[in-house]
Amino acid sequence: MKTTFKVIAAIFGLGMVILLGLHLFLQHGLTRTMRDVVLPRIKAETGIDARVGRLSINLPNGILYLNDVAVKNPDGFLLENLASVERVRLEIDLYSLLKQKPIIVKSIEVEQALLNVVRNQAGEINLNQLQAAAPSSEPLPYTEQPPPEKAPDLRREPPAPAPEPVVEAKPLPEVMIEVLLCRAKVRYVDLKLNQLDIALDLGVTGVNLSTQRDPSLPWGELSVIGSLGNKRTRFVTDLQMRLAPLADPQAPSFDLTGKVLEIDPRIMEEAYSKLGIRSAPFGLDPSIHCRGGWFQDSMVVLNLVDIVLEDKLADRLGGMASIDSLR
């Protein structure tokens, strides 16, 4: 009996050593693989320059950590990074990882996220330039050309060209995210518009967000709440979204409702100039409904207050100089 216990203890001890070694290998080897293989390939194929400071894993508990994640801004834009995250914590159900239908992500916690949206003096926005063309491949080395083919017999009809193969988009892996928590700052810098520079503090919460292909599954929920960082009464944001399982990113189904209050009127400066008006901070009431990628019965209500009419427009309207509110 003592021998049996010794054997069991030895096997258990060996298993712990192997598990610890695997844990250390994954913790340090994954970071090296991410830096040396994954990120360079992403840049070569998409032009997106990303970096990860450190990647670690707690294998027994199924927890993955990403630290100091950043995406560089495209060339020609102010600020070094387009986006950065101090830390991401993912907790995964290990059994579902083996089963893979679906992969259950118990929680995702994003800490200190920053998104820099920049419009340069040429009117270009960095988000639109992010998907830059991948670097062109090197020219192929010279090879000896095959002998020319014989001229076809014109008395016969040429064969019909072979149909091009239909490339089907690879479906997304089926994933269920039970809880998403994110604290983020969204900074908007507009160099074309009077050096506008504002930063919003936002909290994002999501529940039961998935990419499963079963249409009968309940929809997930996403909420975004926040305001202007240094003036809590400005850009007051309260948005709610119901999102169907996202099996096809090109054909989403969702309902988005809520309010954004006290928006800086400088954002509308170009439109106001064309209309011949000036306004105090305005608000938006979105009610957007999308089914399979098509909008249905959707609208965004614009709430303007303290509207001042320019002289030309005021003259056209019989001397009306201002409007208290307009919806």
XYZ file of N, CA and C in Angstrom, residues 2-120:
357
model
N 1.951 1.234 0.836
C 2.844 2.393 0.867
C 3.479 2.623 -0.493
N 3.829 1.497 -1.165
C 4.423 1.619 -2.499
C 3.444 2.269 -3.463
N 2.169 1.889 -3.370
C 1.139 2.471 -4.241
C 1.030 3.971 -4.020
N 1.010 4.379 -2.729
C 0.935 5.813 -2.425
C 2.151 6.560 -2.958
N 3.331 5.932 -2.848
C 4.545 6.565 -3.356
C 4.469 6.758 -4.863
N 3.949 5.717 -5.561
C 3.813 5.816 -7.018
C 2.839 6.925 -7.388
N 1.698 6.961 -6.675
C 0.699 8.003 -6.954
C 1.283 9.386 -6.677
N 2.015 9.502 -5.540
C 2.623 10.793 -5.200
C 3.657 11.204 -6.237
N 4.438 10.212 -6.715
C 5.446 10.522 -7.731
C 4.793 10.980 -9.026
N 3.720 10.277 -9.429
C 3.009 10.662 -10.657
C 2.408 12.058 -10.508
N 1.816 12.323 -9.327
C 1.222 13.639 -9.088
C 2.289 14.731 -9.120
N 3.438 14.429 -8.462
C 4.524 15.412 -8.468
C 5.061 15.663 -9.857
N 5.205 14.587 -10.648
C 5.671 14.738 -12.025
C 4.681 15.554 -12.845
N 3.398 15.293 -12.625
C 2.379 16.054 -13.342
C 2.432 17.528 -13.012
N 2.664 17.852 -11.722
C 2.761 19.252 -11.328
C 3.975 19.923 -11.958
N 5.097 19.190 -12.022
C 6.296 19.748 -12.651
C 6.046 20.016 -14.130
N 5.414 19.042 -14.814
C 5.107 19.222 -16.237
C 4.159 20.401 -16.435
N 3.130 20.489 -15.572
C 2.161 21.582 -15.683
C 2.833 22.928 -15.459
N 3.730 22.988 -14.445
C 4.447 24.236 -14.180
C 5.355 24.598 -15.348
N 6.049 23.589 -15.894
C 6.911 23.849 -17.048
C 6.121 24.331 -18.244
N 4.954 23.701 -18.483
C 4.097 24.127 -19.595
C 3.599 25.541 -19.362
N 3.248 25.837 -18.105
C 2.771 27.181 -17.774
C 3.849 28.231 -18.056
N 5.087 27.954 -17.617
C 6.178 28.902 -17.847
C 6.496 29.033 -19.326
N 6.442 27.894 -20.052
C 6.711 27.954 -21.491
C 5.664 28.796 -22.206
N 4.393 28.563 -21.839
C 3.335 29.333 -22.482
C 3.443 30.805 -22.119
N 3.793 31.077 -20.863
C 3.849 32.472 -20.424
C 4.919 33.252 -21.171
N 6.105 32.658 -21.346
C 7.204 33.385 -21.980
C 7.295 33.086 -23.473
N 6.965 31.857 -23.859
C 7.035 31.502 -25.277
C 5.967 32.172 -26.106
N 4.769 32.374 -25.511
C 3.693 33.020 -26.254
C 4.044 34.461 -26.591
N 4.657 35.176 -25.647
C 5.042 36.562 -25.911
C 6.031 36.637 -27.061
N 7.010 35.743 -27.062
C 8.011 35.733 -28.128
C 7.367 35.388 -29.468
N 6.475 34.394 -29.454
C 5.789 34.014 -30.694
C 4.927 35.158 -31.210
N 4.238 35.841 -30.287
C 3.400 36.971 -30.683
C 4.235 38.066 -31.336
N 5.388 38.389 -30.742
C 6.221 39.478 -31.263
C 6.918 39.101 -32.566
N 7.430 37.859 -32.628
C 8.293 37.476 -33.749
C 7.536 36.900 -34.934
N 6.331 36.381 -34.705
C 5.612 35.686 -35.780
C 4.269 36.347 -36.085
N 3.417 36.450 -35.061
C 2.037 36.875 -35.304
C 1.962 38.335 -35.731
N 2.563 39.250 -34.949
C 2.450 40.674 -35.259
C 3.121 41.051 -36.581
N 4.325 40.537 -36.900
C 4.894 40.833 -38.223
C 4.024 40.340 -39.369
N 3.368 39.198 -39.172
C 2.501 38.698 -40.243
C 1.276 39.587 -40.415
N 0.718 40.055 -39.301
C -0.418 40.975 -39.386
C -0.029 42.236 -40.146
N 1.153 42.777 -39.853
C 1.601 43.988 -40.543
C 1.833 43.725 -42.021
N 2.417 42.565 -42.365
C 2.702 42.259 -43.767
C 1.424 42.087 -44.573
N 0.379 41.520 -43.958
C -0.842 41.213 -44.697
C -1.845 42.357 -44.688
N -1.836 43.197 -43.653
C -2.851 44.242 -43.540
C -2.281 45.648 -43.478
N -0.986 45.788 -43.208
C -0.412 47.110 -43.029
C -0.627 47.682 -41.649
N -1.292 46.942 -40.748
C -1.553 47.411 -39.391
C -0.349 47.103 -38.513
N 0.194 48.137 -37.909
C 1.383 47.999 -37.071
C 0.943 47.941 -35.611
N 0.930 46.734 -35.046
C 0.491 46.536 -33.665
C 1.629 45.972 -32.832
N 1.519 46.156 -31.534
C 2.518 45.579 -30.632
C 1.836 45.120 -29.345
N 2.429 44.117 -28.731
C 1.974 43.603 -27.440
C 3.182 43.563 -26.523
N 3.121 44.283 -25.406
C 4.258 44.318 -24.501
C 4.524 42.982 -23.846
N 3.455 42.333 -23.391
C 3.629 41.056 -22.698
C 2.342 40.259 -22.765
N 2.474 38.970 -22.991
C 1.345 38.047 -23.010
C 1.641 36.933 -22.022
N 0.706 36.660 -21.128
C 0.909 35.604 -20.141
C -0.379 34.821 -19.959
N -0.245 33.619 -19.398
C -1.401 32.742 -19.262
C -1.341 32.022 -17.929
N -2.488 31.943 -17.278
C -2.666 31.129 -16.083
C -3.443 29.898 -16.521
N -2.713 28.867 -16.897
C -3.321 27.711 -17.549
C -4.352 27.001 -16.689
N -4.082 26.714 -15.394
C -5.084 25.981 -14.613
C -6.425 26.695 -14.528
N -6.405 28.027 -14.498
C -7.647 28.793 -14.361
C -8.187 29.303 -15.695
N -7.463 29.043 -16.785
C -7.937 29.476 -18.096
C -7.972 30.982 -18.255
N -6.977 31.681 -17.702
C -6.951 33.146 -17.755
C -5.772 33.597 -18.603
N -6.046 34.486 -19.541
C -5.025 35.022 -20.445
C -4.915 36.523 -20.223
N -3.681 37.021 -20.163
C -3.440 38.451 -19.968
C -2.660 39.008 -21.157
N -3.099 40.155 -21.647
C -2.358 40.920 -22.646
C -2.042 42.276 -22.026
N -0.775 42.645 -22.025
C -0.367 43.915 -21.432
C 0.262 44.827 -22.476
N -0.032 46.113 -22.339
C 0.574 47.142 -23.194
C 0.352 46.840 -24.676
N -0.915 46.754 -25.047
C -1.294 46.526 -26.445
C -1.460 47.884 -27.126
N -0.942 48.017 -28.342
C -1.043 49.300 -29.051
C -1.098 49.070 -30.550
N -1.826 49.946 -31.232
C -1.877 49.982 -32.695
C -1.380 51.354 -33.130
N -0.354 51.400 -33.955
C 0.232 52.673 -34.367
C -0.667 53.402 -35.351
N -0.592 54.720 -35.301
C -1.329 55.542 -36.248
C -0.729 55.407 -37.644
N -1.553 55.477 -38.683
C -0.990 55.519 -40.039
C -0.118 56.760 -40.215
N 0.744 56.736 -41.209
C 1.611 57.883 -41.487
C 0.772 59.110 -41.833
N 1.236 60.276 -41.398
C 0.559 61.520 -41.726
C -0.443 61.972 -40.687
N -0.459 61.325 -39.505
C -1.416 61.696 -38.469
C -0.692 61.999 -37.161
N -1.243 62.986 -36.455
C -0.717 63.357 -35.153
C -0.908 62.203 -34.172
N -0.072 62.142 -33.154
C -0.091 61.137 -32.095
C 0.492 59.814 -32.599
N 1.238 59.168 -31.736
C 1.934 57.940 -32.143
C 0.981 56.769 -32.330
N 0.036 56.603 -31.402
C -0.835 55.430 -31.433
C -2.260 55.802 -31.811
N -2.875 54.939 -32.591
C -4.301 55.072 -32.866
C -5.098 54.534 -31.688
N -4.649 53.435 -31.125
C -5.333 52.834 -29.983
C -4.308 52.167 -29.081
N -4.630 52.122 -27.797
C -3.761 51.439 -26.845
C -4.605 50.922 -25.690
N -4.132 49.831 -25.094
C -4.800 49.223 -23.941
C -3.728 48.832 -22.937
N -3.928 49.238 -21.693
C -2.942 48.899 -20.664
C -2.958 47.410 -20.349
N -4.173 46.831 -20.183
C -4.252 45.413 -19.880
C -5.592 44.850 -20.308
N -5.553 43.625 -20.838
C -6.759 42.872 -21.172
C -6.698 41.547 -20.420
N -7.775 41.235 -19.738
C -7.870 39.961 -19.015
C -9.009 39.138 -19.605
N -8.697 37.929 -20.078
C -9.697 37.027 -20.637
C -9.758 35.764 -19.789
N -10.946 35.397 -19.385
C -11.152 34.139 -18.669
C -11.965 33.210 -19.562
N -11.388 32.055 -19.885
C -11.967 31.136 -20.861
C -12.319 29.822 -20.186
N -13.462 29.252 -20.560
C -13.837 27.913 -20.124
C -12.983 26.907 -20.892
N -12.044 26.247 -20.198
C -11.098 25.364 -20.878
C -11.793 24.194 -21.561
N -12.852 23.676 -20.959
C -13.561 22.556 -21.577
C -14.170 22.972 -22.909
N -14.726 24.192 -22.958
C -15.307 24.666 -24.217
C -14.228 24.901 -25.263
N -12.996 25.187 -24.822
C -11.895 25.389 -25.761
C -11.566 24.091 -26.484
N -11.714 22.974 -25.796
C -11.502 21.675 -26.429
C -12.684 21.312 -27.318
N -13.873 21.641 -26.858
C -15.089 21.306 -27.614
C -15.266 22.229 -28.806
N -14.977 23.536 -28.617
C -14.944 24.568 -29.657
C -16.304 24.911 -30.259
N -17.393 24.468 -29.737
C -18.703 24.860 -30.259
C -19.685 25.035 -29.107
N -19.840 26.235 -28.599
C -18.968 27.387 -28.860
C -17.825 27.454 -27.841
N -16.875 28.344 -28.093
C -15.853 28.665 -27.105
C -16.464 29.670 -26.127
N -16.485 29.312 -24.861
C -17.098 30.168 -23.848
C -16.031 31.064 -23.220
N -16.183 32.357 -23.417
C -15.333 33.340 -22.746
C -16.143 33.879 -21.573
N -15.747 33.490 -20.382
C -16.522 33.880 -19.209
C -16.515 35.388 -19.001
N -15.373 36.004 -19.232
C -15.311 37.458 -19.054
C -14.138 38.038 -19.820
N -14.313 39.266 -20.273
C -13.239 40.074 -20.848
C -13.238 41.404 -20.107
N -12.101 41.731 -19.514
C -11.958 43.001 -18.810
C -10.864 43.817 -19.487
N -11.229 44.987 -19.974
C -10.298 45.875 -20.668
C -10.046 47.085 -19.778
N -8.788 47.297 -19.430
C -8.426 48.388 -18.526
C -7.619 49.457 -19.260
N -7.980 50.702 -19.006
C -7.246 51.862 -19.529
C -7.096 51.800 -21.053
N -8.227 51.667 -21.728
C -8.208 51.694 -23.192
C -8.265 53.142 -23.675
N -7.561 53.423 -24.754
C -7.535 54.767 -25.341
C -7.651 54.651 -26.848
N -8.620 55.361 -27.417
C -8.795 55.419 -28.867
C -8.623 56.862 -29.313
N -7.656 57.104 -30.198
C -7.397 58.444 -30.727
C -7.959 58.548 -32.142
N -9.021 59.306 -32.291
C -9.597 59.566 -33.608
C -9.080 60.924 -34.064
N -8.369 60.946 -35.190
C -7.698 62.166 -35.648
C -8.122 62.479 -37.075
N -8.476 63.739 -37.305
C -8.679 64.224 -38.676
C -7.588 65.247 -38.960
N -6.802 64.984 -40.011
C -5.689 65.883 -40.310
C -6.173 67.081 -41.121
